[in-house]
CSV table of C-alpha atoms and ligand atoms in Angstrom, one decimal:
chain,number,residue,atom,x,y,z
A,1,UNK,CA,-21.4,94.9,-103.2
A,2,UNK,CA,-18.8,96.7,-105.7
A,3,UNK,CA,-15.4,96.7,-106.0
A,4,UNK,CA,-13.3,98.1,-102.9
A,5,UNK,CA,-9.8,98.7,-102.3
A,6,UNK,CA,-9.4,96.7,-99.5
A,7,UNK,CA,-11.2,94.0,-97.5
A,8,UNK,CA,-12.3,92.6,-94.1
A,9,UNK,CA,-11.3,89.2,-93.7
A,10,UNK,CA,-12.0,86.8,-90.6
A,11,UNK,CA,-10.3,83.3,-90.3
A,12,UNK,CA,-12.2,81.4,-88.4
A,13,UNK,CA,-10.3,78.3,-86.5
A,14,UNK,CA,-7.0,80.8,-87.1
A,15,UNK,CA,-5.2,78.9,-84.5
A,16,UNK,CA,-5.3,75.7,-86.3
A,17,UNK,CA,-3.0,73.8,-89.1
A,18,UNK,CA,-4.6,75.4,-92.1
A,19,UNK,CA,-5.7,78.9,-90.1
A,20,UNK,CA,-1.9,79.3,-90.1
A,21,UNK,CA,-1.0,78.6,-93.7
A,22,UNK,CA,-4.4,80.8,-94.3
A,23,UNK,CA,-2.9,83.8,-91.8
A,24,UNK,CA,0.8,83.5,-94.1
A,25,UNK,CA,-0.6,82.9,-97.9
A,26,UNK,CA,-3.3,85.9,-97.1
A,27,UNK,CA,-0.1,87.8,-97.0
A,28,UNK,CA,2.3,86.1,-99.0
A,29,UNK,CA,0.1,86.7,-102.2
A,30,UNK,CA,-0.8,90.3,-101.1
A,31,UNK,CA,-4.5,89.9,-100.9
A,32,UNK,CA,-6.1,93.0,-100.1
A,33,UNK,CA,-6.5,92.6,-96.9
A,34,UNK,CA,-8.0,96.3,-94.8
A,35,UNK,CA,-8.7,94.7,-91.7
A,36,UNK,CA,-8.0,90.9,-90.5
A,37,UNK,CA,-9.6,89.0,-87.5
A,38,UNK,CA,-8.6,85.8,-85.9
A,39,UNK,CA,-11.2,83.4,-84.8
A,40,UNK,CA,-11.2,80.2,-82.8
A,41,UNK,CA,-12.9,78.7,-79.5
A,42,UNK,CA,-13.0,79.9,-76.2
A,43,UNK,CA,-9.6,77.8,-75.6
A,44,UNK,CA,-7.6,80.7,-77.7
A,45,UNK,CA,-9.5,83.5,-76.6
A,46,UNK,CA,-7.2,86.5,-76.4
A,47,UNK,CA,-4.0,84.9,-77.8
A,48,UNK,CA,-2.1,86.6,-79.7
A,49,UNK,CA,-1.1,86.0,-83.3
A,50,UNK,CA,1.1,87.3,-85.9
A,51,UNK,CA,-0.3,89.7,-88.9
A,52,UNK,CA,2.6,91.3,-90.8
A,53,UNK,CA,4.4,93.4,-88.7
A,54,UNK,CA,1.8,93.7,-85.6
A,55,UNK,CA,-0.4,90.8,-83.8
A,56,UNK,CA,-4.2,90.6,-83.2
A,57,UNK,CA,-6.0,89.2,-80.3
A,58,UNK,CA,-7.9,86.0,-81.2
A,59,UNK,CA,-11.5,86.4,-80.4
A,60,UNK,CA,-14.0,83.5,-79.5
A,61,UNK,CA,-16.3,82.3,-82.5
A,62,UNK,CA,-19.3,81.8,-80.2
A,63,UNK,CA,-18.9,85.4,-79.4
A,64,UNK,CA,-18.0,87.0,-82.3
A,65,UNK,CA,-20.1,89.1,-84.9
A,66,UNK,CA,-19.3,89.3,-88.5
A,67,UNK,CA,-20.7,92.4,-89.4
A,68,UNK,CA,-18.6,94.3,-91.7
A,69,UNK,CA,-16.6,91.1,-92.5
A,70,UNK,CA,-16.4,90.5,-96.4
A,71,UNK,CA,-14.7,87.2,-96.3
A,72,UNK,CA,-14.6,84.9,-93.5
A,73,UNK,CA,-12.7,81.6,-94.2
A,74,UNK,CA,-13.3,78.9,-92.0
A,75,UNK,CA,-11.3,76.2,-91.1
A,76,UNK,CA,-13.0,75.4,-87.6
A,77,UNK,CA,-14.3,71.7,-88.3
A,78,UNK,CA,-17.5,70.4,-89.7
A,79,UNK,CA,-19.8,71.0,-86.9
A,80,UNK,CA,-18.8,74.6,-86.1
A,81,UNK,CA,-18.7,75.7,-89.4
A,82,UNK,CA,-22.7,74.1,-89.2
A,83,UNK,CA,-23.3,76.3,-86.5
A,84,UNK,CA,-21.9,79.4,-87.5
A,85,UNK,CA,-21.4,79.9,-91.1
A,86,UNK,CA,-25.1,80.4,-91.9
A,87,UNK,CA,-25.0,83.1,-89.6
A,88,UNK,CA,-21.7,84.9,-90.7
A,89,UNK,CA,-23.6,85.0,-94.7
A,90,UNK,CA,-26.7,86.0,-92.7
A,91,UNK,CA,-24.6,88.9,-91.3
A,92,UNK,CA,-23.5,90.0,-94.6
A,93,UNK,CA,-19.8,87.6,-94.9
A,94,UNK,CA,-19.1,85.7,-98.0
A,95,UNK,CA,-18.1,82.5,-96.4
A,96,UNK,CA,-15.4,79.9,-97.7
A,97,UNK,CA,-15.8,77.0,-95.6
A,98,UNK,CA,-12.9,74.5,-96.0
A,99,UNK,CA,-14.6,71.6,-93.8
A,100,UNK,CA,-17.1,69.1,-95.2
A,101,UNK,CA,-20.4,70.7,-93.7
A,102,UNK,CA,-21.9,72.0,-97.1
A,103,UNK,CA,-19.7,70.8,-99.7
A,104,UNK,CA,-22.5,68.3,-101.3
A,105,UNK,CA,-25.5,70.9,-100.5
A,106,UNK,CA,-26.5,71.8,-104.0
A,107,UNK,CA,-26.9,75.6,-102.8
A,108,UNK,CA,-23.2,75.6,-102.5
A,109,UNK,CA,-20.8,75.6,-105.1
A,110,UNK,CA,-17.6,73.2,-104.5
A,111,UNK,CA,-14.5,75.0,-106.1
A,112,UNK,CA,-11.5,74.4,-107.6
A,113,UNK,CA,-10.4,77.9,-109.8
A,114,UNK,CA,-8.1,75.6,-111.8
A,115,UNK,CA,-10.8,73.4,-112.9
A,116,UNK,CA,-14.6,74.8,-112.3
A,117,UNK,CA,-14.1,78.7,-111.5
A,118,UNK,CA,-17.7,79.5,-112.7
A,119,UNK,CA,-19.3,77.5,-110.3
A,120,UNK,CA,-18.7,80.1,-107.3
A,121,UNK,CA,-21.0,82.5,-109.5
A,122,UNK,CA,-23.8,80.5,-107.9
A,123,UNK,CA,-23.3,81.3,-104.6
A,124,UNK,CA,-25.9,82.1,-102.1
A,125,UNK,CA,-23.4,83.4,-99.3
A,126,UNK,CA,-21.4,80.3,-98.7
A,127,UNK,CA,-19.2,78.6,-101.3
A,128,UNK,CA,-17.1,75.1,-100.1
A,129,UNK,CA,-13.3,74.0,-100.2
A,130,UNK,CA,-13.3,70.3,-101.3
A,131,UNK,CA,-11.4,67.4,-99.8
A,132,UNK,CA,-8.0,67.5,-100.1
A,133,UNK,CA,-7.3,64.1,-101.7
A,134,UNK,CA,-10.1,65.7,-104.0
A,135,UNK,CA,-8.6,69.0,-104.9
A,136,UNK,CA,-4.8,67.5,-105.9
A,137,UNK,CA,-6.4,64.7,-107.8
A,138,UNK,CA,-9.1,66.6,-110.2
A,139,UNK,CA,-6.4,69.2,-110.9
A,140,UNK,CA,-3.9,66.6,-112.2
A,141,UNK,CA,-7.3,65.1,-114.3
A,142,UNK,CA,-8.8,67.9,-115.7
A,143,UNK,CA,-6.5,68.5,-118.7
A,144,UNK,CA,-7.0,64.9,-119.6
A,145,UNK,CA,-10.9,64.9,-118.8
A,146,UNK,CA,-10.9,67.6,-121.3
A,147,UNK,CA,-9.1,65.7,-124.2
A,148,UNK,CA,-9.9,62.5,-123.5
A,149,UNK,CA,-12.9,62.2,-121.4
A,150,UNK,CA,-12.9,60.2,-118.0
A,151,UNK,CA,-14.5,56.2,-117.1
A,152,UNK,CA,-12.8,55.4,-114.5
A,153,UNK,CA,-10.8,56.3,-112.0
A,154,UNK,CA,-9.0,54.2,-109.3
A,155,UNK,CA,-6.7,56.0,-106.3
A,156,UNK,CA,-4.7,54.4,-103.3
A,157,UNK,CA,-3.7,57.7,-101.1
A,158,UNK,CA,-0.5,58.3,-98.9
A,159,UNK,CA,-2.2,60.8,-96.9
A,160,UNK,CA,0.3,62.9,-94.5
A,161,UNK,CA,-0.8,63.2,-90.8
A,162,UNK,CA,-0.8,67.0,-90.6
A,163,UNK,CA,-4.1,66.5,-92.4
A,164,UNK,CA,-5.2,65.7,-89.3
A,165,UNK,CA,-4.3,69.2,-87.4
A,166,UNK,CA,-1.2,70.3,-85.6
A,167,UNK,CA,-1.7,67.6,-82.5
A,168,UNK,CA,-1.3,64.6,-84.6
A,169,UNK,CA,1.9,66.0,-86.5
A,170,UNK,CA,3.3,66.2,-82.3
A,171,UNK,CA,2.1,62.5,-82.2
A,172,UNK,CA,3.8,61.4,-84.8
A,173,UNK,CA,7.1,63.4,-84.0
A,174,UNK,CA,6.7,62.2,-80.2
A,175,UNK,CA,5.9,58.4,-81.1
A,176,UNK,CA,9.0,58.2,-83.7
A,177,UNK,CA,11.4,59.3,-80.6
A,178,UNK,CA,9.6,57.1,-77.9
A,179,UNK,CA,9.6,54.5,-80.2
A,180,UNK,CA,13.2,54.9,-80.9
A,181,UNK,CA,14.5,55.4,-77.6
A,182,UNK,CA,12.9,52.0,-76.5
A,183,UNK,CA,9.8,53.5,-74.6
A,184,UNK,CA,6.3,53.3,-74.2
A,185,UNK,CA,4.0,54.8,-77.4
A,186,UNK,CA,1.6,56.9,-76.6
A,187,UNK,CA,-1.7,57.1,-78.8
A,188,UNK,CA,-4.3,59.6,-78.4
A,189,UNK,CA,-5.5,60.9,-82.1
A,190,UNK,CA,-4.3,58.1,-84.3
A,191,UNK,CA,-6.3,54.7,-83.0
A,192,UNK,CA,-3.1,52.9,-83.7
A,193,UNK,CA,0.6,53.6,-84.0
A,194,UNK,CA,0.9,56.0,-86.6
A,195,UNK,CA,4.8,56.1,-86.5
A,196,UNK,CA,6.5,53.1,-88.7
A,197,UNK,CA,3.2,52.5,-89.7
A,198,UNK,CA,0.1,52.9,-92.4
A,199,UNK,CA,-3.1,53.3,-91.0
A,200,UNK,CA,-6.5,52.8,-93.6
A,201,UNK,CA,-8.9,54.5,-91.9
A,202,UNK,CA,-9.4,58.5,-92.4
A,203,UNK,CA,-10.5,60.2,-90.7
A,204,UNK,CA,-9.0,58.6,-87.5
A,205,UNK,CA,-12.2,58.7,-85.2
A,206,UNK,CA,-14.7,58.4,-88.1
A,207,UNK,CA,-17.0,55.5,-88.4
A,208,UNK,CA,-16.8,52.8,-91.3
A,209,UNK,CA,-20.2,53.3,-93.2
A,210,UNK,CA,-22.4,50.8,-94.0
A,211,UNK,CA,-20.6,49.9,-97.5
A,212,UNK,CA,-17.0,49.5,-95.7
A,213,UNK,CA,-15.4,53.0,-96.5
A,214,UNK,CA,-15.0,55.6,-94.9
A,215,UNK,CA,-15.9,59.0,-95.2
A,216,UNK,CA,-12.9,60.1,-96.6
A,217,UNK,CA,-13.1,57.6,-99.7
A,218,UNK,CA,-17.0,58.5,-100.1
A,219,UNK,CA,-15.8,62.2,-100.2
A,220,UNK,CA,-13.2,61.2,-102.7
A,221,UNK,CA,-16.0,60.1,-104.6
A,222,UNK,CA,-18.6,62.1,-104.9
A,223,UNK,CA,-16.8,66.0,-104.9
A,224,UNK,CA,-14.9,64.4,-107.7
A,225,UNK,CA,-18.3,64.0,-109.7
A,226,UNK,CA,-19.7,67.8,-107.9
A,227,UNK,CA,-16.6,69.6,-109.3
A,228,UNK,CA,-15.8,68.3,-112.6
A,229,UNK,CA,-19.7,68.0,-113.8
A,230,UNK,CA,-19.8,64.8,-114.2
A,231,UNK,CA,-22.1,62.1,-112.5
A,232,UNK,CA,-20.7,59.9,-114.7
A,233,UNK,CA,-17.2,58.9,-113.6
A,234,UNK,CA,-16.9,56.0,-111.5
A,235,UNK,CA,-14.4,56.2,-109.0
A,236,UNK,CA,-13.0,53.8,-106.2
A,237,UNK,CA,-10.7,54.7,-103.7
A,238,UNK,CA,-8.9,53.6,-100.7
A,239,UNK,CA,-7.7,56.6,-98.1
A,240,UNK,CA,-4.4,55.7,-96.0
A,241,UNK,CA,-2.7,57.7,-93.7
A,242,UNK,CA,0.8,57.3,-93.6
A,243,UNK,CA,3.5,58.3,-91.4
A,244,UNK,CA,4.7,61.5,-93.8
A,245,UNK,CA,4.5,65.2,-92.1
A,246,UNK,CA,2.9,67.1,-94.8
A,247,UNK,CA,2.3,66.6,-98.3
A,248,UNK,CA,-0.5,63.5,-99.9
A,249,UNK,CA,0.5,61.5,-102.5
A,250,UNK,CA,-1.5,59.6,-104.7
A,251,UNK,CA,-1.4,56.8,-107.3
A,252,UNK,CA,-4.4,57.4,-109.9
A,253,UNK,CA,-5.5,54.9,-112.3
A,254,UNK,CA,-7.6,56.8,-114.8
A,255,UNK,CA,-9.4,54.9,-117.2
A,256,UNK,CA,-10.1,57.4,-120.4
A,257,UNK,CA,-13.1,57.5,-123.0
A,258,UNK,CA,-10.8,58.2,-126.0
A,259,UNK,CA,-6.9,57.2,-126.5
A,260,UNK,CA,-4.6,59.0,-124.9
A,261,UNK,CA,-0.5,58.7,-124.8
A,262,UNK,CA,1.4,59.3,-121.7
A,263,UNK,CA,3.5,62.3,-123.3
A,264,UNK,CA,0.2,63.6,-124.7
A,265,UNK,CA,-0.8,63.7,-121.5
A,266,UNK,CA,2.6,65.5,-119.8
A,267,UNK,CA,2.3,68.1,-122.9
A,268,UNK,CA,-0.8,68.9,-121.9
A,269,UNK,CA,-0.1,68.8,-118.2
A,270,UNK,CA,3.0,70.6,-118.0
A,271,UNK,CA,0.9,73.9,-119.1
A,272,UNK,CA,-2.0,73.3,-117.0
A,273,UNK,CA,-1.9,76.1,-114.5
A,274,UNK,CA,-1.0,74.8,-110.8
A,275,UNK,CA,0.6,72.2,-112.1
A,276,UNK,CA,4.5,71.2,-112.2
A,277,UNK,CA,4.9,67.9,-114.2
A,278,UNK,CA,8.2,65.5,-112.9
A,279,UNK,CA,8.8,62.8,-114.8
A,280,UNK,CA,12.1,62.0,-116.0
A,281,UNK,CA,12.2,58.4,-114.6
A,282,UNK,CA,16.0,57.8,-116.0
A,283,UNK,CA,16.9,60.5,-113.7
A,284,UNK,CA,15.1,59.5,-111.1
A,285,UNK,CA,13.0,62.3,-110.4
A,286,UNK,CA,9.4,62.0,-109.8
A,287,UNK,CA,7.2,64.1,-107.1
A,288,UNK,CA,7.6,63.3,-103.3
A,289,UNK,CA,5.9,64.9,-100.6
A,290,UNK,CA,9.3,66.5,-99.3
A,291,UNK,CA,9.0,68.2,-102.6
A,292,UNK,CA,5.9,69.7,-102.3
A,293,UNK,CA,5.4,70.7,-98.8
A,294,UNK,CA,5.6,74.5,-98.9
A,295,UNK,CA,4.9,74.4,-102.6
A,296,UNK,CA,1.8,75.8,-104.6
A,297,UNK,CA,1.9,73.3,-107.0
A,298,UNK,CA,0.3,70.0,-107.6
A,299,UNK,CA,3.5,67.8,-108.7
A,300,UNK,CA,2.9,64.8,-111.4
A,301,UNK,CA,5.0,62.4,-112.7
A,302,UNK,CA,5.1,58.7,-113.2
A,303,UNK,CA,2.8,59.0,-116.0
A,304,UNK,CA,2.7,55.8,-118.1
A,305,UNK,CA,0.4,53.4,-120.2
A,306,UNK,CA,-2.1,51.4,-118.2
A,307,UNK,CA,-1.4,48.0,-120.1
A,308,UNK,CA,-4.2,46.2,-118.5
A,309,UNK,CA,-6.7,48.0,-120.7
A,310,UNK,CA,-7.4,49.5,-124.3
A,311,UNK,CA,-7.5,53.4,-122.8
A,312,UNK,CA,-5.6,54.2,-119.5
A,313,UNK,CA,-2.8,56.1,-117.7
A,314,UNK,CA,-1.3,56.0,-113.8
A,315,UNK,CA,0.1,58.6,-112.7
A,316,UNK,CA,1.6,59.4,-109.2
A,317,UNK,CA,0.4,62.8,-107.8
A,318,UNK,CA,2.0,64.9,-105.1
A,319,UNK,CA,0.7,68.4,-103.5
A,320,UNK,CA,0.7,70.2,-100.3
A,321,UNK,CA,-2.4,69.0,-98.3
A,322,UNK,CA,-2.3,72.2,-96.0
A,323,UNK,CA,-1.8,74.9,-99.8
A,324,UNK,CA,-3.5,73.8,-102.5
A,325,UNK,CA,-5.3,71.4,-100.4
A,326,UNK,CA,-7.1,73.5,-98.3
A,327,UNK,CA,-5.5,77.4,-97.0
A,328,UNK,CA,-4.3,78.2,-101.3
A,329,UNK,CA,-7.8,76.9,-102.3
A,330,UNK,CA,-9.5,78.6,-100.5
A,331,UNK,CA,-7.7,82.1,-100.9
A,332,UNK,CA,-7.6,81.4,-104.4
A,333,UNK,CA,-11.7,81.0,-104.2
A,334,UNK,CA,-11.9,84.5,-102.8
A,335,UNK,CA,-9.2,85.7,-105.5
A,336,UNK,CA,-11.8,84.1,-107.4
A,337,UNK,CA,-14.3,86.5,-106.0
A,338,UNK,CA,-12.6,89.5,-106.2
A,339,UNK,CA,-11.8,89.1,-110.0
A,340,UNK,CA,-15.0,88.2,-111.1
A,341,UNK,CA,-17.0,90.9,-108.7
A,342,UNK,CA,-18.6,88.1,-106.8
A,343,UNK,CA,-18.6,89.4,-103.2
B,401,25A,O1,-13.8,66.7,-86.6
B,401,25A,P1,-14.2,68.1,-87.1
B,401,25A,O2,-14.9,68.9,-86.0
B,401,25A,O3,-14.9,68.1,-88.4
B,401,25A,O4,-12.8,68.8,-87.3
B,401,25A,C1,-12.0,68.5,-88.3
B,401,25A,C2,-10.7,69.2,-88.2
B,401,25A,O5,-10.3,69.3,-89.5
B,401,25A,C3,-9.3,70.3,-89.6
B,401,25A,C4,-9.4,71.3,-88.4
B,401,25A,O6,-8.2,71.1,-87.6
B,401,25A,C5,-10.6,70.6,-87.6
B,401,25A,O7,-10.3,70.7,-86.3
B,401,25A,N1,-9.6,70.9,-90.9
B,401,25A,C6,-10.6,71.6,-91.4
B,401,25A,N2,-10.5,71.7,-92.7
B,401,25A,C7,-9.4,71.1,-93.0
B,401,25A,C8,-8.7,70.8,-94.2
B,401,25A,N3,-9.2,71.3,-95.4
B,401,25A,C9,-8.8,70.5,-91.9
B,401,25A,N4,-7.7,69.8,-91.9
B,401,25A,C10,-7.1,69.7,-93.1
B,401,25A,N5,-7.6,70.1,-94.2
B,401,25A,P2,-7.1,72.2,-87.4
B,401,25A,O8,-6.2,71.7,-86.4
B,401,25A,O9,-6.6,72.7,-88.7
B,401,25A,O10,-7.9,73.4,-86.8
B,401,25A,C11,-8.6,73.4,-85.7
B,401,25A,C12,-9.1,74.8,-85.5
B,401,25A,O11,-10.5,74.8,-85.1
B,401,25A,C13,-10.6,75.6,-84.0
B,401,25A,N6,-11.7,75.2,-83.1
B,401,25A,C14,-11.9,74.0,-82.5
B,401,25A,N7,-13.0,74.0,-81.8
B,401,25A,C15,-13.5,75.2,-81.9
B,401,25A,C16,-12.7,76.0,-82.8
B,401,25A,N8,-13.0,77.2,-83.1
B,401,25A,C17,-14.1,77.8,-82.6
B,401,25A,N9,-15.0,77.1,-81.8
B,401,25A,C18,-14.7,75.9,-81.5
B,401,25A,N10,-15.6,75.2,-80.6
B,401,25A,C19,-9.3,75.4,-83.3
B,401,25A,O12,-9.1,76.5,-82.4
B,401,25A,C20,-8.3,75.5,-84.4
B,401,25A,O13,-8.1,76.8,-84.8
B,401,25A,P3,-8.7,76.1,-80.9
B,401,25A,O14,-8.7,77.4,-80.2
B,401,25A,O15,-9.5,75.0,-80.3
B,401,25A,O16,-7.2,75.6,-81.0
B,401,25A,C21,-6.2,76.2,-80.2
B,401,25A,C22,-5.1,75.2,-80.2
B,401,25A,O17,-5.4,74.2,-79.3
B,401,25A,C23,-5.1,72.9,-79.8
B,401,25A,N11,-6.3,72.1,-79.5
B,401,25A,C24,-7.2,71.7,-80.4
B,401,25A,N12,-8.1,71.0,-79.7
B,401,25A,C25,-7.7,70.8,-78.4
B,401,25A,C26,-6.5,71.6,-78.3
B,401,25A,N13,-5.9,71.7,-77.1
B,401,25A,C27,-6.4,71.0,-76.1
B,401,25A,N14,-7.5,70.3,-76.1
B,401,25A,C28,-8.2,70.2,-77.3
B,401,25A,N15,-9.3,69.4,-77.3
B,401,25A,C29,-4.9,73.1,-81.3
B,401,25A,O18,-3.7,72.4,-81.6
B,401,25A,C30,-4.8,74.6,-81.5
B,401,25A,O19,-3.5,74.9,-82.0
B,402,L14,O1,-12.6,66.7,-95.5
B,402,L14,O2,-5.9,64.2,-94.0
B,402,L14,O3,-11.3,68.4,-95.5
B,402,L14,O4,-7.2,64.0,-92.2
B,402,L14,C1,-9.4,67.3,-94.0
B,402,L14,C2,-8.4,66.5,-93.3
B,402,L14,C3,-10.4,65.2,-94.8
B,402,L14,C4,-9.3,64.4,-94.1
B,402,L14,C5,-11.6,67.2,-95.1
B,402,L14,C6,-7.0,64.4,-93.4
B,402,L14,C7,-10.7,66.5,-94.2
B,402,L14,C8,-8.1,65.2,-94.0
């Protein structure tokens, strides 16, 4: 396909958390968007939702052909984007699929443009928006992969609960008043109480595997080897959700091949692009998820000497799970596209 002026985009699950921050950044960074169509299950049928200055109707994804759709972003779930994404490439779509369904399938490139942007070249129709914990955490360790080369890496997240879509941020918001007002808690997404409390087990209704993790640490682990190359790096994780609206933080133990001193490493951060280094721990200022919620950014500060070993940092990472960890990635993956003539 060559370069055209405009394009057809469909967002598929458009009714969602991240199908809205996909509907506003599409517009917010002037994509060229001819026409846009709104996907999500029978449920949302025939909604309406905003585009610019007009609203389309929401169609149903069982139903819906994508014929003469050049991009279809999905943010549906694992299991529909199983059952429908092969079909939207079949129909001619490039599809950017933000759930887990494909993102270890070695036909699939697993993007990040900050840190492997030649990757998508190898697409076969489909191309995958990693993890979120993945996404914030590689772009804060590339810069230093690159100098100083990468062992180890060790993460504890603070994962916000609108990761979990826009019915656990209610929770969250309802349990904090009924808990405060002295009545009963309600709990129908989070297994537990999720307000005044931190909860290590994401995702919420997943199963433990076999090892003791869950799928969220396994993920952490092995897109972190998919997108920076690297089969090497060990990493260990634990995922926690905490009771934060939007924005995950994380603290990242990185354990480098080859010296390297914190403010070598906040030099060479601070002009890494998507990334806004603050550290300036006499003034108190370090990232904090109020920061970055409704920022591009990934935020990074509390960078310091791991003492407990010969070559090794911790750093506190920040960044909007909703932007760069899922809706922003996966615009910037079709940004990607259209630069590179990949469609
Ligand atoms: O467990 P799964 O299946 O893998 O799903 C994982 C979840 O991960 C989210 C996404 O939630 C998904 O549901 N997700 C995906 N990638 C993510 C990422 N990178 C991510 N989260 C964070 N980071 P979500 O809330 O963002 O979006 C859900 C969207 O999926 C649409 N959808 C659901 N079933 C569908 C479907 N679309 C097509 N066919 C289907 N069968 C969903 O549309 C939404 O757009 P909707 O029409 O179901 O939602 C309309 C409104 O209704 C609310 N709602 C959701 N479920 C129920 C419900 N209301 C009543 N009962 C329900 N069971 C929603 O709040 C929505 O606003
Ligand atoms: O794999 O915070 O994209 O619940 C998105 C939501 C991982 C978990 C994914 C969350 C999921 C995340």
């Amino acid at each position: 396909m060559g370069k055209k002026e405009k394009y057809s985009v469909a967002i598929v699950g458009a009714t969602g958390a991240v199908g809205e921050k996909m509907r506003s950044i599409l517009e917010e960074r002037g994509f060229p968007v001819g026409e846009v169509r709104y996907m999500a299950s029978g449920r949302s049928k025939g909604k309406m939702l905003p585009w610019k200055d007009s609203g389309i109707v929401v169609e149903d994804l069982s139903e819906a052909s994508f014929k003469g759709v050049d991009i279809a972003l999905f943010s549906a779930g694992g299991s529909r984007s199983k059952e429908h994404a092969p079909r939207a490439a079949s129909e001619g779509a490039v599809v950017i699929d933000n759930s887990s369904a494909f993102r270890m399938d070695k036909d699939v490139p697993l993007v990040v443009p900050e840190v492997n942007p030649d990757d998508a070249a190898k697409h076969k129709g489909i191309i995958a928006n990693p993890n979120c914990s993945t996404i914030q955490m590689v772009v804060a360790l590339k810069p230093i992969y690159d100098e100083a080369g990468i062992k180890r890496i060790v993460v504890s997240t603070y994962q916000s609960v609108s990761g979990a879509g826009l019915k656990a941020v209610e929770e969250l918001m309802q349990q904090t008043r009924d808990f405060l007002d002295d009545k009963e808690v309600k709990c129908s997404i989070f297994p537990y109480q999720i307000a005044f409390e931190c909860i290590p087990q994401i995702p919420q209704s997943g199963a433990f595997l076999p090892n003791g993790y869950t799928e969220e640490e396994m993920k952490m682990l092995n897109e972190t080897r998919k997108i920076m190359g690297d089969s090497s790096i060990k990493v260990t994780m634990t995922t926690v959700r905490v009771p934060v609206v939007g924005g995950h933080s994380e603290a990242v133990n990185v354990e480098t091949a080859r010296k390297i001193t914190p403010d070598r490493a906040r030099e060479l951060l601070k002009v890494f692009p998507g990334v806004t280094v603050l550290d300036d721990p006499e003034k108190q200022i370090y990232p904090l998820a109020n920061i970055a919620w409704g920022k591009d950014d990934v935020f990074v500060g509390r960078i310091r000497q791991d003492e407990s070993v010969e070559c090794g940092l911790n750093m506190w990472v920040v960044s909007d799970n909703l932007r760069k960890g899922a809706a922003l990635n996966a615009i910037q993956i079709a940004e990607l596209l259209l630069q590179r003539n990949l469609l």
